[in-house]
mmCIF file of C-alpha atoms in Angstrom:
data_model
loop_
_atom_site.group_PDB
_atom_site.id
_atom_site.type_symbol
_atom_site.label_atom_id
_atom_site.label_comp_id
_atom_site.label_asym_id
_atom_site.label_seq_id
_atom_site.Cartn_x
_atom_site.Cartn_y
_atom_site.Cartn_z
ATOM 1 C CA UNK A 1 0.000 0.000 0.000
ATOM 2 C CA UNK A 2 1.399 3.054 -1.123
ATOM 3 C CA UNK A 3 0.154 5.206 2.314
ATOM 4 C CA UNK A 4 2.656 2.429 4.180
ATOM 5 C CA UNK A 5 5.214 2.949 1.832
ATOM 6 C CA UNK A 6 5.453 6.989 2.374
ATOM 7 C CA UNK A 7 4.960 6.990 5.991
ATOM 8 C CA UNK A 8 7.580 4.201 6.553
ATOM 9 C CA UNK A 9 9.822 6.503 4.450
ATOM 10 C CA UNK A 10 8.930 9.399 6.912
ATOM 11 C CA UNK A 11 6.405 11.087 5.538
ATOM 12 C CA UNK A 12 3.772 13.131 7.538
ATOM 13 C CA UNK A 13 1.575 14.412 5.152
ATOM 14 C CA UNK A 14 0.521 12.593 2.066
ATOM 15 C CA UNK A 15 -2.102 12.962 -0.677
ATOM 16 C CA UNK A 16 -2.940 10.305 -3.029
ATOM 17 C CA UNK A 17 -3.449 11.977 -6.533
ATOM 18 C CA UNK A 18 -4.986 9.717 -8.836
ATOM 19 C CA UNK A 19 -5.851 10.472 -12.483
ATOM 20 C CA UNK A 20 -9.315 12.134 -12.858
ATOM 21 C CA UNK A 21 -10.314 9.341 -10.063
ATOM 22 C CA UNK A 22 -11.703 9.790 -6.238
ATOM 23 C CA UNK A 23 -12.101 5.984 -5.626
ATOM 24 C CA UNK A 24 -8.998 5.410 -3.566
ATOM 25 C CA UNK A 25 -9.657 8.315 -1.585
ATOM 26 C CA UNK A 26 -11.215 6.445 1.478
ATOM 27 C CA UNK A 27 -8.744 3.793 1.703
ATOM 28 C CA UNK A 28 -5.894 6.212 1.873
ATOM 29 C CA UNK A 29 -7.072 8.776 4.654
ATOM 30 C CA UNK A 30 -8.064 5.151 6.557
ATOM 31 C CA UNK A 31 -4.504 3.746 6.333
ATOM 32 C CA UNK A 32 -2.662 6.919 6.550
ATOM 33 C CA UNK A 33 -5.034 7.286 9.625
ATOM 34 C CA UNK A 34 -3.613 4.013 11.309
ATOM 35 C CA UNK A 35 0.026 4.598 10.055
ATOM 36 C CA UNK A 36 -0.283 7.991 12.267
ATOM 37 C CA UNK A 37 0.306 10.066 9.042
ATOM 38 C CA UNK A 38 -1.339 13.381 7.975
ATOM 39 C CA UNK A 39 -3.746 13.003 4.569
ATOM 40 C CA UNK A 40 -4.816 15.230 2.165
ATOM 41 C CA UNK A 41 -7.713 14.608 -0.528
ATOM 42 C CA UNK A 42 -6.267 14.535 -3.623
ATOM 43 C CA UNK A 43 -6.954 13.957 -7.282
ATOM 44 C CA UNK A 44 -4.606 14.486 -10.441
ATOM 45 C CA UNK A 45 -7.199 16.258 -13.458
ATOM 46 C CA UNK A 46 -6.192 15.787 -17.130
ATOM 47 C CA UNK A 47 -6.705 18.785 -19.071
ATOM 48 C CA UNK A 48 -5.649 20.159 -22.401
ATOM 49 C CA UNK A 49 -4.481 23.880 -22.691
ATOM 50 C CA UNK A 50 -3.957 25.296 -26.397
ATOM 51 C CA UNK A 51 -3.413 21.864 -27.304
ATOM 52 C CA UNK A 52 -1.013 20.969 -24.995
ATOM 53 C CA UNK A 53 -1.854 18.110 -22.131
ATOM 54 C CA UNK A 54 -1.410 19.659 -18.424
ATOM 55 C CA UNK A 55 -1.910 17.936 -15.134
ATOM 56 C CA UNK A 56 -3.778 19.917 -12.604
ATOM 57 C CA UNK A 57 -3.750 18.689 -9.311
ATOM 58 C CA UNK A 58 -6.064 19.536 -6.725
ATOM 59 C CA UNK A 59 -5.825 19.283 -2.860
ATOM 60 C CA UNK A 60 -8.284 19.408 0.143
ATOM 61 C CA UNK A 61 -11.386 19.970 -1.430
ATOM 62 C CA UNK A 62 -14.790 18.081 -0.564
ATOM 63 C CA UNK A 63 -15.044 14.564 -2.061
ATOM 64 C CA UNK A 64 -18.665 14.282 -2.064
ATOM 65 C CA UNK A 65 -18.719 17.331 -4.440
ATOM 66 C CA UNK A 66 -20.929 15.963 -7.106
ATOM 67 C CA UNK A 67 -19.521 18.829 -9.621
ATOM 68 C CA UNK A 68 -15.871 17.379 -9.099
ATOM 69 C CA UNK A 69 -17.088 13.890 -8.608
ATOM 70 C CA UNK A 70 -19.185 14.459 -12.287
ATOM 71 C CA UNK A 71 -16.876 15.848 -13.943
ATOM 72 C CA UNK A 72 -14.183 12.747 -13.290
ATOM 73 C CA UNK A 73 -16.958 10.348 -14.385
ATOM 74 C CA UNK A 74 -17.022 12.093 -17.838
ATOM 75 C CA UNK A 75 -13.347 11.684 -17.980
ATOM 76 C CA UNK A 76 -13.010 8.334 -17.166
ATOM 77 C CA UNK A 77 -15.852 7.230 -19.608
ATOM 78 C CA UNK A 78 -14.052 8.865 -22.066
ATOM 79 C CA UNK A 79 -10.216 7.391 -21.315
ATOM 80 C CA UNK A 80 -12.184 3.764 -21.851
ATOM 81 C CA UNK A 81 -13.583 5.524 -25.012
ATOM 82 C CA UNK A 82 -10.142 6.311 -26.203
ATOM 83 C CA UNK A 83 -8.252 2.894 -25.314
ATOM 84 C CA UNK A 84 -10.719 1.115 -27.127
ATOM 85 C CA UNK A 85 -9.942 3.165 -30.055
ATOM 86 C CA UNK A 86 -5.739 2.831 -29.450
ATOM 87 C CA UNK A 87 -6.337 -1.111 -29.179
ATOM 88 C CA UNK A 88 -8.496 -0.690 -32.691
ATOM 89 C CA UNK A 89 -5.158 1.174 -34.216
ATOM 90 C CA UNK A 90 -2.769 -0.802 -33.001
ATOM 91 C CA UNK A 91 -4.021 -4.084 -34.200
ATOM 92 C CA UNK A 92 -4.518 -2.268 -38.194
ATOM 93 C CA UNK A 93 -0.582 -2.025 -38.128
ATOM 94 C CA UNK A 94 -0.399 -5.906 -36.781
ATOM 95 C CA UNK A 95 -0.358 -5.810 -33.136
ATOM 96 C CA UNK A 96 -3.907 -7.317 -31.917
ATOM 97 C CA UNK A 97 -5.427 -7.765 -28.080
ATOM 98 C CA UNK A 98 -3.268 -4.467 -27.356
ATOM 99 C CA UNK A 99 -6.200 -2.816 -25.358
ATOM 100 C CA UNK A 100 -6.936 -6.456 -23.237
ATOM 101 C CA UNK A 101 -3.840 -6.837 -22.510
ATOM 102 C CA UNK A 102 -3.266 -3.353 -21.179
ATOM 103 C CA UNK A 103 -6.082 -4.283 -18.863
ATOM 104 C CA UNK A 104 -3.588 -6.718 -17.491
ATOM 105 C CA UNK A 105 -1.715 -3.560 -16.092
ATOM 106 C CA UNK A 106 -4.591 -1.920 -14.425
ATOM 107 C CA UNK A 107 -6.189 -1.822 -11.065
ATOM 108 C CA UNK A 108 -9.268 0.590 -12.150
ATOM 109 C CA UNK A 109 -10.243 -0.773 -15.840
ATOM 110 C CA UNK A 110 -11.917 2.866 -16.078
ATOM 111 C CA UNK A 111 -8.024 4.726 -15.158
ATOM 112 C CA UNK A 112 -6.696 2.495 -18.064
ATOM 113 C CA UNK A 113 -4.079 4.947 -19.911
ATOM 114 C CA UNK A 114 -1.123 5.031 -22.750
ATOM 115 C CA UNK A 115 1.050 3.843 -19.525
ATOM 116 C CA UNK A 116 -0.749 1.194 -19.215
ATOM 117 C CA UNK A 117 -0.447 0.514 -22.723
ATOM 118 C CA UNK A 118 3.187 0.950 -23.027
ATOM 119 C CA UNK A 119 3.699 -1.768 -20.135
ATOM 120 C CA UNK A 120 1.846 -4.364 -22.312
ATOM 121 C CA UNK A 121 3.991 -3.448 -25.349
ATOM 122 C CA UNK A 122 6.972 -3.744 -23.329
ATOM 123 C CA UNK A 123 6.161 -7.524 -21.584
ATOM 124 C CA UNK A 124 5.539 -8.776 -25.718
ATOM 125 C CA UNK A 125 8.801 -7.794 -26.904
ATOM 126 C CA UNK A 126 7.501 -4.832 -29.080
ATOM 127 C CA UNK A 127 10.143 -2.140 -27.551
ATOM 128 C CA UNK A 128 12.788 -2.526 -24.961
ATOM 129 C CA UNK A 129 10.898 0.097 -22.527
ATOM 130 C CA UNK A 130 7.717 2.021 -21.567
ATOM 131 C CA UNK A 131 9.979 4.990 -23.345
ATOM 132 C CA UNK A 132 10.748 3.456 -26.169
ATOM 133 C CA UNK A 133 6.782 2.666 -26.983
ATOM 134 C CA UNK A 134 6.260 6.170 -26.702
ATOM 135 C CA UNK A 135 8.519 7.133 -29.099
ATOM 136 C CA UNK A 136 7.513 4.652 -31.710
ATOM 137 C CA UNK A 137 3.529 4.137 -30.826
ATOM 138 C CA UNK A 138 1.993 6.096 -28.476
ATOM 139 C CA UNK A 139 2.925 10.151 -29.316
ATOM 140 C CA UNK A 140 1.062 12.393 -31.745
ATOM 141 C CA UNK A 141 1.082 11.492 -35.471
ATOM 142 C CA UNK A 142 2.476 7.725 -34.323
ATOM 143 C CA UNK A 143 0.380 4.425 -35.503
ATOM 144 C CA UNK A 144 -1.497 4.457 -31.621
ATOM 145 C CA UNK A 145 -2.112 7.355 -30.866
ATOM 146 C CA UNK A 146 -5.911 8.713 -30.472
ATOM 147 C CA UNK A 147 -6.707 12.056 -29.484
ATOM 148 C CA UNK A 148 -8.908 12.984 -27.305
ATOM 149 C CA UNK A 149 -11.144 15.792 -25.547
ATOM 150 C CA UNK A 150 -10.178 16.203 -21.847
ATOM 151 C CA UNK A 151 -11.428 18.783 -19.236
ATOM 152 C CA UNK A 152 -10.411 21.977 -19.946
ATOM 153 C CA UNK A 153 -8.174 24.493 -17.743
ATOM 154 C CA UNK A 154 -11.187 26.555 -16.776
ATOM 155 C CA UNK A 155 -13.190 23.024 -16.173
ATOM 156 C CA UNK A 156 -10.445 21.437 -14.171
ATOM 157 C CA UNK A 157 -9.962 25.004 -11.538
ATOM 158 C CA UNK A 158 -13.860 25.374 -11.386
ATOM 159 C CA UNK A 159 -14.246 21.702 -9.971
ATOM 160 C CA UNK A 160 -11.502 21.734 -8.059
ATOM 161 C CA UNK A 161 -12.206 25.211 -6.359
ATOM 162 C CA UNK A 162 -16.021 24.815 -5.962
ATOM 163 C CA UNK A 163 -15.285 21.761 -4.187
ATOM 164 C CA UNK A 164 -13.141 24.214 -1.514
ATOM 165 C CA UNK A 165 -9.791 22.818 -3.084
ATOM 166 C CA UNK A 166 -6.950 24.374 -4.284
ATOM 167 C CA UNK A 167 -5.663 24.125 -7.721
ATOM 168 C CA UNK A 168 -2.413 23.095 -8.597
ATOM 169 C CA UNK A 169 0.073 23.063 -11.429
ATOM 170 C CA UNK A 170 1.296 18.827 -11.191
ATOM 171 C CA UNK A 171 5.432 18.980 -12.878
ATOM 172 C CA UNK A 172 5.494 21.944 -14.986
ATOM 173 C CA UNK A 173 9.095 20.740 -16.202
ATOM 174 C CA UNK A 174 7.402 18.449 -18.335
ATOM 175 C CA UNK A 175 5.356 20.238 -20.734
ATOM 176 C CA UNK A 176 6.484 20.632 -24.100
ATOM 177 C CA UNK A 177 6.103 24.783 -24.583
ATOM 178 C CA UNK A 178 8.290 28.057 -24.450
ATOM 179 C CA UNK A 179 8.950 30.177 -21.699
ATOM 180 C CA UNK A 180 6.492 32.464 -23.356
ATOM 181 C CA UNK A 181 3.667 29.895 -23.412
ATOM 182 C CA UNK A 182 4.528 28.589 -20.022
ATOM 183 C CA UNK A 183 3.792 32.180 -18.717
ATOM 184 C CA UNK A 184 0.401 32.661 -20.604
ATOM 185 C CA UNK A 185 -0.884 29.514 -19.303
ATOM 186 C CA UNK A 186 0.331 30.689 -15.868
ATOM 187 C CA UNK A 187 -1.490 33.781 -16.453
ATOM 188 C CA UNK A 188 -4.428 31.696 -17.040
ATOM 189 C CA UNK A 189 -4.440 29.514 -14.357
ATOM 190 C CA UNK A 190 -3.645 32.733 -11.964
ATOM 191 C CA UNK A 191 -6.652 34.648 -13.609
ATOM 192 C CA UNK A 192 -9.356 31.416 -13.111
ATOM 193 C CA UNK A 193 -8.525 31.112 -9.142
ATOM 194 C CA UNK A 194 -5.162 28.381 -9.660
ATOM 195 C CA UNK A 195 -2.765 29.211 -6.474
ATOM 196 C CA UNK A 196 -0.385 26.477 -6.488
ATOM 197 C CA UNK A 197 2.548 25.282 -8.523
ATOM 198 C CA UNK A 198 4.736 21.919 -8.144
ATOM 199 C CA UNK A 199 8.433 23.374 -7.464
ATOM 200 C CA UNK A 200 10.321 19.964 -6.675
ATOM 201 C CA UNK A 201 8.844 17.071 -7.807
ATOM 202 C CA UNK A 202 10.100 13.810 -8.906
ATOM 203 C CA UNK A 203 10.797 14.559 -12.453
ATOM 204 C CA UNK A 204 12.113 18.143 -12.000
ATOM 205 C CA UNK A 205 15.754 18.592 -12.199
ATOM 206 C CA UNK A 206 17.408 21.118 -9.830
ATOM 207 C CA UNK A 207 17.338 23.718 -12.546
ATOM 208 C CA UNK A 208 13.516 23.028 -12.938
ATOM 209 C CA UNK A 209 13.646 23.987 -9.270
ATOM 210 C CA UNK A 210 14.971 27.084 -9.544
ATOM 211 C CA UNK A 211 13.320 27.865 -12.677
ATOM 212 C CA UNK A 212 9.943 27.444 -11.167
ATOM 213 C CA UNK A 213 10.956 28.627 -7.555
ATOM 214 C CA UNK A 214 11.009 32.177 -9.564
ATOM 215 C CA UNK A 215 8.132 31.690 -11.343
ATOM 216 C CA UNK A 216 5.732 30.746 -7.971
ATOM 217 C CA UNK A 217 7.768 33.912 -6.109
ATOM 218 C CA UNK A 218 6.717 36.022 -9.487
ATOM 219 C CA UNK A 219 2.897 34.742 -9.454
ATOM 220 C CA UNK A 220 3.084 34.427 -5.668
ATOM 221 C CA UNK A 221 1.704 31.236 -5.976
ATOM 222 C CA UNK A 222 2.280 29.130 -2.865
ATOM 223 C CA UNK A 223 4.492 25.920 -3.640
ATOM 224 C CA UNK A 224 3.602 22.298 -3.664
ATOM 225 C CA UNK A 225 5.935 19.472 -3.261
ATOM 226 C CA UNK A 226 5.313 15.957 -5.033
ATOM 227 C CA UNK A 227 6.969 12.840 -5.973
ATOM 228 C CA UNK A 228 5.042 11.542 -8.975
ATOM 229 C CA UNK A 229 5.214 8.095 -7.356
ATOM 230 C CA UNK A 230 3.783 5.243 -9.807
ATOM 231 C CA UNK A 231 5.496 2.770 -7.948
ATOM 232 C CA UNK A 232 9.380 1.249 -7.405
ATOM 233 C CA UNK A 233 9.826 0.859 -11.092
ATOM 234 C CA UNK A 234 8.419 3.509 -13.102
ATOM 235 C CA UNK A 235 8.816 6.397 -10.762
ATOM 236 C CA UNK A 236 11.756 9.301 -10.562
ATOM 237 C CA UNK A 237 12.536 9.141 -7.230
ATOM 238 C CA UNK A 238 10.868 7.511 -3.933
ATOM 239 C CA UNK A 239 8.451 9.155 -1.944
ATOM 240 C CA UNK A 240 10.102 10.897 1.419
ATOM 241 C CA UNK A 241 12.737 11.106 -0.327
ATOM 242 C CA UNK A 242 12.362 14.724 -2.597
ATOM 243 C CA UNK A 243 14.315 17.771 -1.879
ATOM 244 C CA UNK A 244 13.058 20.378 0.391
ATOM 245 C CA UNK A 245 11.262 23.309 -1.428
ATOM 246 C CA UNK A 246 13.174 26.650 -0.967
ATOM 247 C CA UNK A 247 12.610 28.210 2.484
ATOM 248 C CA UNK A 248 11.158 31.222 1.216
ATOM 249 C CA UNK A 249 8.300 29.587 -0.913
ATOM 250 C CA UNK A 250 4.844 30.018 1.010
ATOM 251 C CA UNK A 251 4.306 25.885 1.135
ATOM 252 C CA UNK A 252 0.684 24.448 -0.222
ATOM 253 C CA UNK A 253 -0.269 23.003 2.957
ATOM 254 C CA UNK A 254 -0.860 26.177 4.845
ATOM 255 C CA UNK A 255 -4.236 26.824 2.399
ATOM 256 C CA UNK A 256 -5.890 23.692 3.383
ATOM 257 C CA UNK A 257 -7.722 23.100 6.081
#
């Protein structure tokens, strides 16, 4: 159980962001309970922001908000939507049972994604890693891709903050855009009620760090710090075991309750 893991690594306050999914939410505040560790509703949103995919995260909000909670549902119908469709491209160039054996990889058939996808290639030999799939499968304009219409930015901050969350920006480092860009969509999220913004995370290097340590002092947005764990194998780094954020970043945690 992943609330074990973190607190036996020395964590004290955890939040379990799943993608565009509130299910695990129960089981997590129980265990994290009994472990004697702080816990923090969380959910990970997927979103898609001048045609670039963003992660919003939000924290501490009301899981019985049936806005939030509505919105997700419409998001997860929809990933099923689109791996049925990736499974249906993949096996036109040759590779069949693609999207039932990607449900081999999955706990919540409805959270099924391209990682889960990539995995399957992987165990059949098709590329040497999840990275490699990617590269040759799974990215725009490749044989499996499928597009697909996810929550918007507005969408994403409106559930999130109607639900008495706060908004946050999940690993900024890895968005494919310009400075310039970055700042418009930071501008946006600022302007529809957004106040937080991952500084150290597990995929950030310490120039990401820095980078966006300025950019949350510029906004003053207050700064969130999150490992990205998927588990011992596909993650960045273990959780407990990030960086501090700089001392004078205004931390996340002080805006929920």
């Amino acid at each position: 159980m992943v609330a074990r893991r973190a607190a036996a690594n020395g964590v004290d306050l955890w939040a379990l962001t799943d993608h565009d999914d509130l299910g695990g939410q129960a089981i997590a505040r129980a265990t994290a309970d009994e472990v004697g560790m702080g816990f923090v509703n969380g959910v990970e949103i997927s979103i898609e922001w001048k045609g670039v995919p963003i992660h919003i995260v939000g924290l501490g909000f009301d899981v019985a908000d049936p806005a939030l909670s509505g919105g997700l549902d419409e998001l997860r119908i929809g990933r099923v939507e689109r791996a049925k469709r990736m499974g249906d491209a993949l096996a036109a160039i040759g590779i069949p049972g693609v999207y039932e054996g990607a449900l081999c990889f999955v706990t919540n058939p409805s959270l099924i994604s391209r990682a889960h996808f990539a995995r399957y290639l992987v165990s059949i030999g098709i590329a040497r890693d999840v990275s490699g799939v990617f590269q040759h499968y799974l990215t725009p304009g490749k044989p499996g891709y499928v597009d697909h219409r996810w929550a918007t930015l507005a969408e994403a901050i409106g559930w999130i903050t109607g639900a008495g969350g706060v908004a946050v920006v999940a690993h900024p480092g890895r968005y494919k855009m310009s400075g310039g860009d970055m700042r418009k969509f930071l501008d946006d999220f600022k302007d529809l009620g957004g106040q937080g913004i991952e500084v150290t995370c597990g995929s950030h290097s310490p120039d990401h760090v820095m980078h966006f340590a300025r950019l949350a002092r510029h906004y003053a947005f207050h700064a969130s710090r999150g490992s990205d764990f998927h588990g011992p194998e596909e993650s960045y780094v273990d959780l407990g075991k990030l960086p501090q954020l700089p001392e004078d970043l205004k931390p996340v945690w002080r805006l929920i309750r």
